[in-house]
mmCIF file of C-alpha atoms and ligand atoms in Angstrom:
data_model
loop_
_atom_site.group_PDB
_atom_site.id
_atom_site.type_symbol
_atom_site.label_atom_id
_atom_site.label_comp_id
_atom_site.label_asym_id
_atom_site.label_seq_id
_atom_site.Cartn_x
_atom_site.Cartn_y
_atom_site.Cartn_z
ATOM 1 C CA UNK U 193 58.548 -42.280 -32.127
ATOM 2 C CA UNK U 194 57.870 -38.598 -32.860
ATOM 3 C CA UNK U 195 54.912 -37.711 -30.653
ATOM 4 C CA UNK U 196 52.261 -34.948 -30.667
ATOM 5 C CA UNK U 197 53.635 -33.504 -27.434
ATOM 6 C CA UNK U 198 56.948 -34.030 -25.694
ATOM 7 C CA UNK U 199 56.541 -33.328 -22.005
ATOM 8 C CA UNK U 200 59.805 -35.074 -21.168
ATOM 9 C CA UNK U 201 61.895 -32.695 -23.260
ATOM 10 C CA UNK U 202 59.865 -29.806 -21.857
ATOM 11 C CA UNK U 203 60.571 -30.936 -18.309
ATOM 12 C CA UNK U 204 64.305 -31.023 -19.024
ATOM 13 C CA UNK U 205 64.132 -27.392 -20.089
ATOM 14 C CA UNK U 206 61.896 -26.018 -17.348
ATOM 15 C CA UNK U 207 62.755 -28.317 -14.429
ATOM 16 C CA UNK U 208 64.789 -25.808 -12.485
ATOM 17 C CA UNK U 209 62.316 -22.951 -12.769
ATOM 18 C CA UNK U 210 59.432 -25.316 -12.011
ATOM 19 C CA UNK U 211 61.066 -26.659 -8.839
ATOM 20 C CA UNK U 212 61.810 -23.070 -7.804
ATOM 21 C CA UNK U 213 58.136 -22.187 -8.305
ATOM 22 C CA UNK U 214 56.950 -25.175 -6.244
ATOM 23 C CA UNK U 215 59.413 -24.303 -3.470
ATOM 24 C CA UNK U 216 58.140 -20.731 -3.434
ATOM 25 C CA UNK U 217 54.509 -21.801 -3.045
ATOM 26 C CA UNK U 218 55.325 -24.414 -0.407
ATOM 27 C CA UNK U 219 57.270 -21.912 1.671
ATOM 28 C CA UNK U 220 54.559 -19.252 1.325
ATOM 29 C CA UNK U 221 51.999 -21.395 3.171
ATOM 30 C CA UNK U 222 49.257 -19.958 0.945
ATOM 31 C CA UNK U 223 47.785 -22.419 -1.545
ATOM 32 C CA UNK U 224 44.556 -20.861 -2.858
ATOM 33 C CA UNK U 225 44.036 -17.357 -4.314
ATOM 34 C CA UNK U 226 47.235 -15.824 -3.030
ATOM 35 C CA UNK U 227 49.899 -13.680 -4.576
ATOM 36 C CA UNK U 228 51.052 -16.245 -7.158
ATOM 37 C CA UNK U 229 47.647 -16.259 -8.865
ATOM 38 C CA UNK U 230 47.522 -12.464 -8.785
ATOM 39 C CA UNK U 231 51.047 -12.119 -10.174
ATOM 40 C CA UNK U 232 50.348 -14.638 -12.943
ATOM 41 C CA UNK U 233 47.093 -12.897 -13.880
ATOM 42 C CA UNK U 234 48.925 -9.585 -14.226
ATOM 43 C CA UNK U 235 51.774 -11.104 -16.232
ATOM 44 C CA UNK U 236 49.353 -12.852 -18.583
ATOM 45 C CA UNK U 237 47.287 -9.671 -19.065
ATOM 46 C CA UNK U 238 50.404 -7.833 -20.095
ATOM 47 C CA UNK U 239 51.607 -10.661 -22.372
ATOM 48 C CA UNK U 240 48.173 -10.951 -23.999
ATOM 49 C CA UNK U 241 47.456 -7.239 -24.301
ATOM 50 C CA UNK U 242 44.056 -7.258 -22.567
ATOM 51 C CA UNK U 243 43.570 -5.341 -19.307
ATOM 52 C CA UNK U 244 42.121 -7.982 -16.992
ATOM 53 C CA UNK U 245 42.698 -11.691 -16.425
ATOM 54 C CA UNK U 246 40.928 -13.886 -13.865
ATOM 55 C CA UNK U 247 42.318 -17.375 -13.338
ATOM 56 C CA UNK U 248 39.781 -20.196 -13.088
ATOM 57 C CA UNK U 249 39.859 -23.985 -12.798
ATOM 58 C CA UNK U 250 39.587 -24.890 -16.516
ATOM 59 C CA UNK U 251 38.860 -23.648 -20.010
ATOM 60 C CA UNK U 252 35.398 -25.174 -19.774
ATOM 61 C CA UNK U 253 34.657 -23.123 -16.648
ATOM 62 C CA UNK U 254 36.085 -19.992 -18.281
ATOM 63 C CA UNK U 255 33.540 -20.267 -21.125
ATOM 64 C CA UNK U 256 30.608 -21.193 -18.858
ATOM 65 C CA UNK U 257 31.300 -18.426 -16.325
ATOM 66 C CA UNK U 258 31.809 -15.868 -19.112
ATOM 67 C CA UNK U 259 28.443 -16.741 -20.640
ATOM 68 C CA UNK U 260 26.837 -16.518 -17.188
ATOM 69 C CA UNK U 261 28.315 -13.037 -16.706
ATOM 70 C CA UNK U 262 26.770 -11.930 -20.000
ATOM 71 C CA UNK U 263 23.361 -13.140 -18.831
ATOM 72 C CA UNK U 264 23.094 -16.403 -20.750
ATOM 73 C CA UNK U 265 20.169 -18.338 -19.254
ATOM 74 C CA UNK U 266 18.190 -21.549 -19.926
ATOM 75 C CA UNK U 267 16.595 -21.521 -23.379
ATOM 76 C CA UNK U 268 18.859 -18.811 -24.812
ATOM 77 C CA UNK U 269 20.225 -19.541 -28.295
ATOM 78 C CA UNK U 270 24.026 -19.511 -28.633
ATOM 79 C CA UNK U 271 25.614 -19.544 -32.077
ATOM 80 C CA UNK U 272 28.770 -21.689 -32.203
ATOM 81 C CA UNK U 273 30.859 -24.064 -34.295
ATOM 82 C CA UNK U 274 30.385 -27.815 -34.860
ATOM 83 C CA UNK U 275 34.188 -28.339 -34.961
ATOM 84 C CA UNK U 276 35.961 -27.714 -31.658
ATOM 85 C CA UNK U 277 36.829 -29.361 -28.376
ATOM 86 C CA UNK U 278 33.562 -30.655 -26.893
ATOM 87 C CA UNK U 279 34.014 -28.226 -23.969
ATOM 88 C CA UNK U 280 32.951 -25.249 -26.120
ATOM 89 C CA UNK U 281 29.460 -26.677 -26.525
ATOM 90 C CA UNK U 282 29.397 -28.308 -23.084
ATOM 91 C CA UNK U 283 29.742 -24.857 -21.463
ATOM 92 C CA UNK U 284 26.604 -23.748 -23.335
ATOM 93 C CA UNK U 285 24.477 -26.780 -22.537
ATOM 94 C CA UNK U 286 25.529 -26.799 -18.867
ATOM 95 C CA UNK U 287 23.791 -23.419 -18.583
ATOM 96 C CA UNK U 288 20.628 -24.876 -20.110
ATOM 97 C CA UNK U 289 21.170 -22.727 -23.183
ATOM 98 C CA UNK U 290 20.712 -24.099 -26.699
ATOM 99 C CA UNK U 291 23.685 -24.310 -29.069
ATOM 100 C CA UNK U 292 22.958 -23.367 -32.686
ATOM 101 C CA UNK U 293 25.570 -24.853 -35.031
ATOM 102 C CA UNK U 294 26.528 -23.144 -38.273
ATOM 103 C CA UNK U 295 28.838 -24.887 -40.726
ATOM 104 C CA UNK U 296 32.577 -24.217 -41.006
ATOM 105 C CA UNK U 297 34.568 -23.426 -44.122
ATOM 106 C CA UNK U 298 36.560 -26.209 -45.790
ATOM 107 C CA UNK U 299 39.435 -25.683 -43.332
ATOM 108 C CA UNK U 300 37.353 -26.126 -40.187
ATOM 109 C CA UNK U 301 36.918 -22.518 -39.092
ATOM 110 C CA UNK U 302 33.506 -20.941 -38.620
ATOM 111 C CA UNK U 303 32.229 -19.402 -41.837
ATOM 112 C CA UNK U 304 31.434 -15.846 -40.757
ATOM 113 C CA UNK U 305 29.457 -14.926 -43.886
ATOM 114 C CA UNK U 306 27.227 -17.900 -43.178
ATOM 115 C CA UNK U 307 26.906 -16.695 -39.567
ATOM 116 C CA UNK U 308 25.874 -13.258 -40.804
ATOM 117 C CA UNK U 309 23.174 -14.741 -43.035
ATOM 118 C CA UNK U 310 21.848 -16.787 -40.139
ATOM 119 C CA UNK U 311 21.872 -13.875 -37.684
ATOM 120 C CA UNK U 312 19.864 -11.769 -40.131
ATOM 121 C CA UNK U 313 17.147 -14.419 -40.134
ATOM 122 C CA UNK U 314 17.349 -15.273 -36.450
ATOM 123 C CA UNK U 315 17.059 -12.212 -34.188
ATOM 124 C CA UNK U 316 16.450 -14.623 -31.287
ATOM 125 C CA UNK U 317 20.164 -15.572 -31.334
ATOM 126 C CA UNK U 318 21.748 -13.168 -28.848
ATOM 127 C CA UNK U 319 24.899 -15.054 -27.853
ATOM 128 C CA UNK U 320 27.913 -16.092 -29.913
ATOM 129 C CA UNK U 321 30.878 -18.316 -29.008
ATOM 130 C CA UNK U 322 33.345 -18.253 -31.933
ATOM 131 C CA UNK U 323 36.410 -20.513 -31.671
ATOM 132 C CA UNK U 324 39.860 -19.599 -32.961
ATOM 133 C CA UNK U 325 40.539 -23.188 -33.956
ATOM 134 C CA UNK U 326 44.057 -24.639 -34.405
ATOM 135 C CA UNK U 327 45.478 -21.277 -33.252
ATOM 136 C CA UNK U 328 44.207 -19.471 -36.378
ATOM 137 C CA UNK U 329 42.389 -16.248 -35.606
ATOM 138 C CA UNK U 330 39.043 -15.636 -37.193
ATOM 139 C CA UNK U 331 39.155 -12.056 -38.503
ATOM 140 C CA UNK U 332 38.856 -10.048 -35.291
ATOM 141 C CA UNK U 333 37.591 -6.890 -37.027
ATOM 142 C CA UNK U 334 34.788 -8.817 -38.726
ATOM 143 C CA UNK U 335 33.862 -10.494 -35.420
ATOM 144 C CA UNK U 336 33.596 -7.059 -33.815
ATOM 145 C CA UNK U 337 31.387 -5.767 -36.664
ATOM 146 C CA UNK U 338 29.103 -8.797 -36.334
ATOM 147 C CA UNK U 339 28.878 -8.274 -32.569
ATOM 148 C CA UNK U 340 27.907 -4.601 -33.018
ATOM 149 C CA UNK U 341 25.588 -5.076 -35.976
ATOM 150 C CA UNK U 342 23.553 -7.820 -34.327
ATOM 151 C CA UNK U 343 23.981 -6.560 -30.768
ATOM 152 C CA UNK U 344 25.457 -9.864 -29.588
ATOM 153 C CA UNK U 345 26.936 -11.024 -26.322
ATOM 154 C CA UNK U 346 30.179 -12.696 -27.396
ATOM 155 C CA UNK U 347 32.659 -14.993 -25.644
ATOM 156 C CA UNK U 348 35.690 -15.804 -27.792
ATOM 157 C CA UNK U 349 37.064 -19.294 -27.207
ATOM 158 C CA UNK U 350 40.813 -18.578 -27.149
ATOM 159 C CA UNK U 351 41.926 -21.942 -25.726
ATOM 160 C CA UNK U 352 44.133 -22.617 -28.770
ATOM 161 C CA UNK U 353 45.194 -19.148 -29.891
ATOM 162 C CA UNK U 354 47.324 -17.573 -27.181
ATOM 163 C CA UNK U 355 49.726 -15.111 -28.793
ATOM 164 C CA UNK U 356 47.958 -15.092 -32.183
ATOM 165 C CA UNK U 357 47.098 -11.942 -34.124
ATOM 166 C CA UNK U 358 44.741 -11.073 -36.956
ATOM 167 C CA UNK U 359 45.941 -8.078 -38.986
ATOM 168 C CA UNK U 360 47.824 -7.067 -35.807
ATOM 169 C CA UNK U 361 44.646 -7.265 -33.724
ATOM 170 C CA UNK U 362 44.636 -9.260 -30.503
ATOM 171 C CA UNK U 363 42.704 -12.481 -29.932
ATOM 172 C CA UNK U 364 39.833 -11.935 -27.508
ATOM 173 C CA UNK U 365 39.400 -8.233 -28.205
ATOM 174 C CA UNK U 366 36.174 -8.552 -30.220
ATOM 175 C CA UNK U 367 34.009 -10.228 -27.582
ATOM 176 C CA UNK U 368 32.973 -8.737 -24.257
ATOM 177 C CA UNK U 369 34.893 -11.662 -22.742
ATOM 178 C CA UNK U 370 37.410 -14.264 -23.854
ATOM 179 C CA UNK U 371 38.191 -17.671 -22.370
ATOM 180 C CA UNK U 372 41.401 -19.658 -22.442
ATOM 181 C CA UNK U 373 42.681 -23.003 -21.129
ATOM 182 C CA UNK U 374 45.898 -24.183 -19.508
ATOM 183 C CA UNK U 375 45.241 -27.872 -20.146
ATOM 184 C CA UNK U 376 48.723 -29.449 -20.371
ATOM 185 C CA UNK U 377 48.736 -29.853 -24.162
ATOM 186 C CA UNK U 378 47.850 -26.208 -24.801
ATOM 187 C CA UNK U 379 50.542 -23.739 -25.935
ATOM 188 C CA UNK U 380 50.669 -22.434 -22.346
ATOM 189 C CA UNK U 381 49.947 -25.623 -20.401
ATOM 190 C CA UNK U 382 49.830 -26.222 -16.649
ATOM 191 C CA UNK U 383 50.779 -29.433 -14.871
ATOM 192 C CA UNK U 384 47.096 -30.145 -14.454
ATOM 193 C CA UNK U 385 43.950 -28.149 -15.162
ATOM 194 C CA UNK U 386 43.510 -24.405 -15.333
ATOM 195 C CA UNK U 387 41.935 -21.636 -17.375
ATOM 196 C CA UNK U 388 41.354 -17.906 -17.473
ATOM 197 C CA UNK U 389 38.747 -15.287 -18.340
ATOM 198 C CA UNK U 390 40.051 -12.206 -20.158
ATOM 199 C CA UNK U 391 38.417 -8.827 -20.738
ATOM 200 C CA UNK U 392 39.112 -5.129 -21.128
ATOM 201 C CA UNK U 393 36.025 -4.320 -19.025
ATOM 202 C CA UNK U 394 36.820 -3.868 -15.310
ATOM 203 C CA UNK U 395 33.219 -4.485 -14.212
ATOM 204 C CA UNK U 396 32.985 -7.795 -16.051
ATOM 205 C CA UNK U 397 36.318 -8.799 -14.534
ATOM 206 C CA UNK U 398 35.027 -8.110 -11.017
ATOM 207 C CA UNK U 399 32.045 -10.322 -11.731
ATOM 208 C CA UNK U 400 34.366 -13.111 -12.914
ATOM 209 C CA UNK U 401 36.403 -12.804 -9.699
ATOM 210 C CA UNK U 402 33.262 -13.138 -7.603
ATOM 211 C CA UNK U 403 31.779 -16.024 -9.600
ATOM 212 C CA UNK U 404 34.930 -18.180 -9.462
ATOM 213 C CA UNK U 405 34.885 -17.943 -5.654
ATOM 214 C CA UNK U 406 31.346 -18.926 -4.564
ATOM 215 C CA UNK U 407 29.948 -15.624 -5.822
ATOM 216 C CA UNK U 408 31.653 -13.709 -3.018
ATOM 217 C CA UNK U 409 32.170 -9.972 -3.497
ATOM 218 C CA UNK U 410 33.842 -9.800 -0.097
ATOM 219 C CA UNK U 411 34.512 -12.396 2.575
ATOM 220 C CA UNK U 412 31.253 -14.210 3.521
ATOM 221 C CA UNK U 413 29.207 -11.876 1.325
ATOM 222 C CA UNK U 414 27.656 -14.092 -1.381
ATOM 223 C CA UNK U 415 26.245 -11.698 -3.926
ATOM 224 C CA UNK U 416 25.792 -14.299 -6.695
ATOM 225 C CA UNK U 417 25.227 -18.026 -7.022
ATOM 226 C CA UNK U 418 28.833 -18.777 -7.903
ATOM 227 C CA UNK U 419 31.223 -21.633 -8.537
ATOM 228 C CA UNK U 420 34.259 -23.174 -6.923
ATOM 229 C CA UNK U 421 36.507 -22.568 -9.917
ATOM 230 C CA UNK U 422 39.814 -21.230 -8.680
ATOM 231 C CA UNK U 423 43.225 -21.513 -10.294
ATOM 232 C CA UNK U 424 45.672 -23.061 -7.775
ATOM 233 C CA UNK U 425 48.667 -21.139 -6.481
ATOM 234 C CA UNK U 426 50.870 -24.056 -7.581
ATOM 235 C CA UNK U 427 49.614 -23.998 -11.169
ATOM 236 C CA UNK U 428 49.828 -20.203 -11.297
ATOM 237 C CA UNK U 429 53.413 -20.186 -10.013
ATOM 238 C CA UNK U 430 54.396 -22.932 -12.463
ATOM 239 C CA UNK U 431 52.755 -21.157 -15.415
ATOM 240 C CA UNK U 432 54.178 -17.768 -14.469
ATOM 241 C CA UNK U 433 57.722 -18.726 -13.543
ATOM 242 C CA UNK U 434 58.447 -21.782 -15.697
ATOM 243 C CA UNK U 435 56.284 -21.422 -18.834
ATOM 244 C CA UNK U 436 55.236 -17.845 -19.582
ATOM 245 C CA UNK U 437 58.817 -16.538 -19.916
ATOM 246 C CA UNK U 438 59.391 -19.166 -22.626
ATOM 247 C CA UNK U 439 56.077 -18.878 -24.448
ATOM 248 C CA UNK U 440 57.167 -16.290 -27.035
ATOM 249 C CA UNK U 441 60.106 -18.482 -28.038
ATOM 250 C CA UNK U 442 57.913 -21.608 -28.156
ATOM 251 C CA UNK U 443 55.416 -19.787 -30.372
ATOM 252 C CA UNK U 444 58.185 -18.611 -32.707
ATOM 253 C CA UNK U 445 59.353 -22.212 -33.027
ATOM 254 C CA UNK U 446 55.816 -23.445 -33.766
ATOM 255 C CA UNK U 447 55.517 -20.801 -36.506
ATOM 256 C CA UNK U 448 58.856 -21.782 -37.986
ATOM 257 C CA UNK U 449 57.837 -25.461 -38.085
ATOM 258 C CA UNK U 450 54.517 -24.545 -39.750
ATOM 259 C CA UNK U 451 56.393 -22.593 -42.455
ATOM 260 C CA UNK U 452 58.707 -25.531 -43.088
ATOM 261 C CA UNK U 453 55.704 -27.881 -43.395
ATOM 262 C CA UNK U 454 53.827 -25.515 -45.722
ATOM 263 C CA UNK U 455 56.859 -25.117 -47.980
ATOM 264 C CA UNK U 456 57.992 -28.745 -47.840
ATOM 265 C CA UNK U 457 54.783 -30.745 -48.155
ATOM 266 C CA UNK U 458 54.335 -31.481 -51.846
ATOM 267 C CA UNK U 459 51.835 -34.248 -52.419
ATOM 268 C CA UNK U 460 48.657 -34.034 -54.504
ATOM 269 C CA UNK U 461 46.957 -36.572 -52.205
ATOM 270 C CA UNK U 462 46.978 -34.250 -49.184
ATOM 271 C CA UNK U 463 45.871 -30.680 -48.516
ATOM 272 C CA UNK U 464 47.354 -28.239 -46.012
ATOM 273 C CA UNK U 465 46.020 -24.875 -44.855
ATOM 274 C CA UNK U 466 47.993 -21.757 -43.953
ATOM 275 C CA UNK U 467 45.073 -20.318 -42.001
ATOM 276 C CA UNK U 468 42.815 -17.390 -42.845
ATOM 277 C CA UNK U 469 44.204 -14.241 -44.432
ATOM 278 C CA UNK U 470 45.767 -11.880 -41.906
ATOM 279 C CA UNK U 471 46.067 -14.533 -39.192
ATOM 280 C CA UNK U 472 49.427 -14.750 -37.490
ATOM 281 C CA UNK U 473 48.615 -18.107 -35.968
ATOM 282 C CA UNK U 474 49.848 -19.578 -32.693
ATOM 283 C CA UNK U 475 49.851 -22.984 -34.468
ATOM 284 C CA UNK U 476 48.448 -24.988 -31.584
ATOM 285 C CA UNK U 477 47.659 -27.670 -34.141
ATOM 286 C CA UNK U 478 48.924 -28.272 -37.679
ATOM 287 C CA UNK U 479 45.897 -29.679 -39.500
ATOM 288 C CA UNK U 480 46.043 -31.363 -42.877
ATOM 289 C CA UNK U 481 43.398 -33.144 -44.872
ATOM 290 C CA UNK U 482 43.347 -36.446 -46.747
ATOM 291 C CA UNK U 483 40.634 -38.497 -48.447
ATOM 292 C CA UNK U 484 38.186 -39.495 -45.705
ATOM 293 C CA UNK U 485 38.141 -43.175 -46.634
ATOM 294 C CA UNK U 486 41.954 -43.337 -46.480
ATOM 295 C CA UNK U 487 42.549 -41.406 -43.259
ATOM 296 C CA UNK U 488 43.265 -44.429 -41.094
ATOM 297 C CA UNK U 489 45.647 -45.809 -43.708
ATOM 298 C CA UNK U 490 47.458 -42.472 -43.813
ATOM 299 C CA UNK U 491 47.799 -42.438 -40.021
ATOM 300 C CA UNK U 492 49.147 -46.016 -40.199
ATOM 301 C CA UNK U 493 51.592 -44.941 -42.915
ATOM 302 C CA UNK U 494 52.912 -42.159 -40.646
ATOM 303 C CA UNK U 495 53.106 -44.548 -37.718
ATOM 304 C CA UNK U 496 55.239 -46.978 -39.683
ATOM 305 C CA UNK U 497 57.578 -44.036 -40.409
ATOM 306 C CA UNK U 498 57.864 -43.420 -36.641
ATOM 307 C CA UNK U 499 55.382 -40.529 -36.427
ATOM 308 C CA UNK U 500 52.382 -40.369 -34.104
ATOM 309 C CA UNK U 501 49.730 -38.170 -35.722
ATOM 310 C CA UNK U 502 46.496 -37.109 -34.029
ATOM 311 C CA UNK U 503 42.980 -36.126 -35.143
ATOM 312 C CA UNK U 504 41.155 -32.874 -34.260
ATOM 313 C CA UNK U 505 38.313 -33.723 -34.175
ATOM 314 C CA UNK U 506 36.885 -37.039 -35.283
ATOM 315 C CA UNK U 507 33.193 -36.259 -34.741
ATOM 316 C CA UNK U 508 31.217 -33.088 -35.386
ATOM 317 C CA UNK U 509 29.887 -31.896 -32.015
ATOM 318 C CA UNK U 510 26.166 -32.110 -32.933
ATOM 319 C CA UNK U 511 26.742 -35.799 -33.763
ATOM 320 C CA UNK U 512 28.001 -36.606 -30.250
ATOM 321 C CA UNK U 513 25.674 -38.898 -28.271
ATOM 322 C CA UNK U 514 25.472 -36.410 -25.364
ATOM 323 C CA UNK U 515 23.768 -33.875 -27.632
ATOM 324 C CA UNK U 516 20.893 -36.259 -28.260
ATOM 325 C CA UNK U 517 20.035 -35.750 -24.565
ATOM 326 C CA UNK U 518 19.696 -31.952 -24.754
ATOM 327 C CA UNK U 519 18.252 -29.358 -27.118
ATOM 328 C CA UNK U 520 20.437 -28.179 -29.956
ATOM 329 C CA UNK U 521 19.867 -26.762 -33.429
ATOM 330 C CA UNK U 522 21.625 -27.207 -36.748
ATOM 331 C CA UNK U 523 21.385 -24.007 -38.774
ATOM 332 C CA UNK U 524 22.364 -25.948 -41.919
ATOM 333 C CA UNK U 525 23.614 -29.403 -42.901
ATOM 334 C CA UNK U 526 27.128 -28.790 -41.434
ATOM 335 C CA UNK U 527 28.457 -30.717 -44.446
ATOM 336 C CA UNK U 528 31.939 -29.137 -44.407
ATOM 337 C CA UNK U 529 32.291 -29.822 -40.687
ATOM 338 C CA UNK U 530 31.218 -33.430 -41.011
ATOM 339 C CA UNK U 531 33.534 -34.151 -43.946
ATOM 340 C CA UNK U 532 36.412 -32.432 -42.199
ATOM 341 C CA UNK U 533 35.964 -34.542 -39.090
ATOM 342 C CA UNK U 534 36.510 -37.601 -41.275
ATOM 343 C CA UNK U 535 39.520 -36.250 -43.181
ATOM 344 C CA UNK U 536 41.632 -34.184 -40.752
ATOM 345 C CA UNK U 537 45.040 -35.368 -39.521
ATOM 346 C CA UNK U 538 47.217 -33.294 -37.152
ATOM 347 C CA UNK U 539 50.995 -33.414 -37.613
ATOM 348 C CA UNK U 540 53.208 -32.936 -34.526
ATOM 349 C CA UNK U 541 54.099 -29.232 -34.134
ATOM 350 C CA UNK U 542 55.368 -28.912 -30.556
ATOM 351 C CA UNK U 543 58.378 -26.606 -30.012
ATOM 352 C CA UNK U 544 60.752 -29.436 -29.081
ATOM 353 C CA UNK U 545 60.694 -31.031 -32.546
ATOM 354 C CA UNK U 546 64.191 -31.023 -34.037
ATOM 355 C CA UNK U 547 64.820 -29.986 -37.642
ATOM 356 C CA UNK U 548 65.622 -33.643 -38.406
ATOM 357 C CA UNK U 549 62.247 -34.740 -37.038
ATOM 358 C CA UNK U 550 60.448 -32.073 -39.059
ATOM 359 C CA UNK U 551 62.290 -33.289 -42.163
ATOM 360 C CA UNK U 552 61.393 -36.899 -41.355
ATOM 361 C CA UNK U 553 57.717 -35.928 -41.095
ATOM 362 C CA UNK U 554 57.718 -34.051 -44.420
ATOM 363 C CA UNK U 555 59.426 -36.983 -46.108
ATOM 364 C CA UNK U 556 56.814 -39.402 -44.771
ATOM 365 C CA UNK U 557 53.909 -37.171 -45.880
ATOM 366 C CA UNK U 558 55.412 -36.720 -49.339
ATOM 367 C CA UNK U 559 55.953 -40.472 -49.683
ATOM 368 C CA UNK U 560 52.237 -41.176 -49.100
ATOM 369 C CA UNK U 561 50.519 -42.601 -52.155
ATOM 370 C CA UNK U 562 46.827 -42.283 -51.439
ATOM 371 C CA UNK U 563 44.401 -41.343 -54.180
ATOM 372 C CA UNK U 564 41.631 -38.786 -54.139
ATOM 373 C CA UNK U 565 42.374 -35.438 -52.585
ATOM 374 C CA UNK U 566 39.720 -34.269 -50.196
HETATM 375 C C1 PLP J 864 41.031 -27.317 -24.548
HETATM 376 C C2 PLP J 864 39.888 -26.557 -25.096
HETATM 377 C C3 PLP J 864 38.788 -26.206 -24.297
HETATM 378 C C4 PLP J 864 38.587 -26.725 -22.896
HETATM 379 O O1 PLP J 864 39.571 -26.425 -22.005
HETATM 380 P P1 PLP J 864 39.708 -27.317 -20.646
HETATM 381 O O2 PLP J 864 40.712 -26.539 -19.869
HETATM 382 O O3 PLP J 864 40.168 -28.673 -21.071
HETATM 383 O O4 PLP J 864 38.385 -27.335 -19.988
HETATM 384 C C5 PLP J 864 37.789 -25.438 -24.854
HETATM 385 N N1 PLP J 864 37.851 -25.039 -26.136
HETATM 386 C C6 PLP J 864 38.880 -25.364 -26.945
HETATM 387 C C7 PLP J 864 38.882 -24.876 -28.354
HETATM 388 C C8 PLP J 864 39.924 -26.143 -26.460
HETATM 389 O O5 PLP J 864 40.930 -26.483 -27.270
#
């Protein structure tokens, strides 16, 4: 079976460096906030191209803490997308703030012209959490103009877009802060949970460092009501020594597979998307779209050809039961988002796919005979 991720093949490749990293941490006798976390933060900052990185316990925490730093408080309105991992919205509602959902375009990314129209009418919206979904960057320059024009506090959700560019601009450089995740399936995945807050502002970075560690600015000095949200030494050493040195090559392979899919998939019953103009994607996910009423049949068809496809995501966030228990607002009918959640199918795109497997997947997609393109 061709699977969405292949951690076994990954382990074969990284085993030696991973065991070396674990040995290093064990021998150091320091397991929380030591030199491995610091070294990883510096290496990631230089890889990413932003000045400061603070490791935290998860992507969810990275978004929540970033919003806290920017002053997001109960009752504040936060513009965001209805199509993402639930964590994007969960970070907002955990602060008691109110998510405002604006519809996506037909490929699942936030529609920034729609956002502009909404922000003109709603000066009470002061916070914005855009998501670079699937690894495709929203236009960074346009995000920056929106931030300046409407005087917004912005946290970019970069959990899926490490290494991506938009017209050569870096992910996370439009918002005051950016958040990423090291959940195992992510392009840079830990062997457990982890995340990071990124910024080019040294003061905001200091605040992140304090908040992740009980709000301490120095030992036993609790300046803020903080969190216990620290990245472990073990995860940092593993990410830094076993994964980060290979990430550029993994990303190149993901991009190559995406190009082969885009060139090879020829079937009027399915739709693919190359991402927005100018986006040099990190291809965390390869989304494609089929008729909503035939999606399960399509997934079954792939399964019978030995391919395990996934779905990102099967329910628009405002339609999740948890959101009936808190305040949230729909800025419009979110019709694109809702249709997309019923028609999206994600093909495997991990870097360990062989050329034969990629060919097998294209053949199976092209052999699908489902009517009614979405
Ligand atoms: C994975 C993910 C998150 C959450 O990260 P965790 O580390 O699982 O908390 C948030 N946003 C997006 C877009 C994600 O893909």
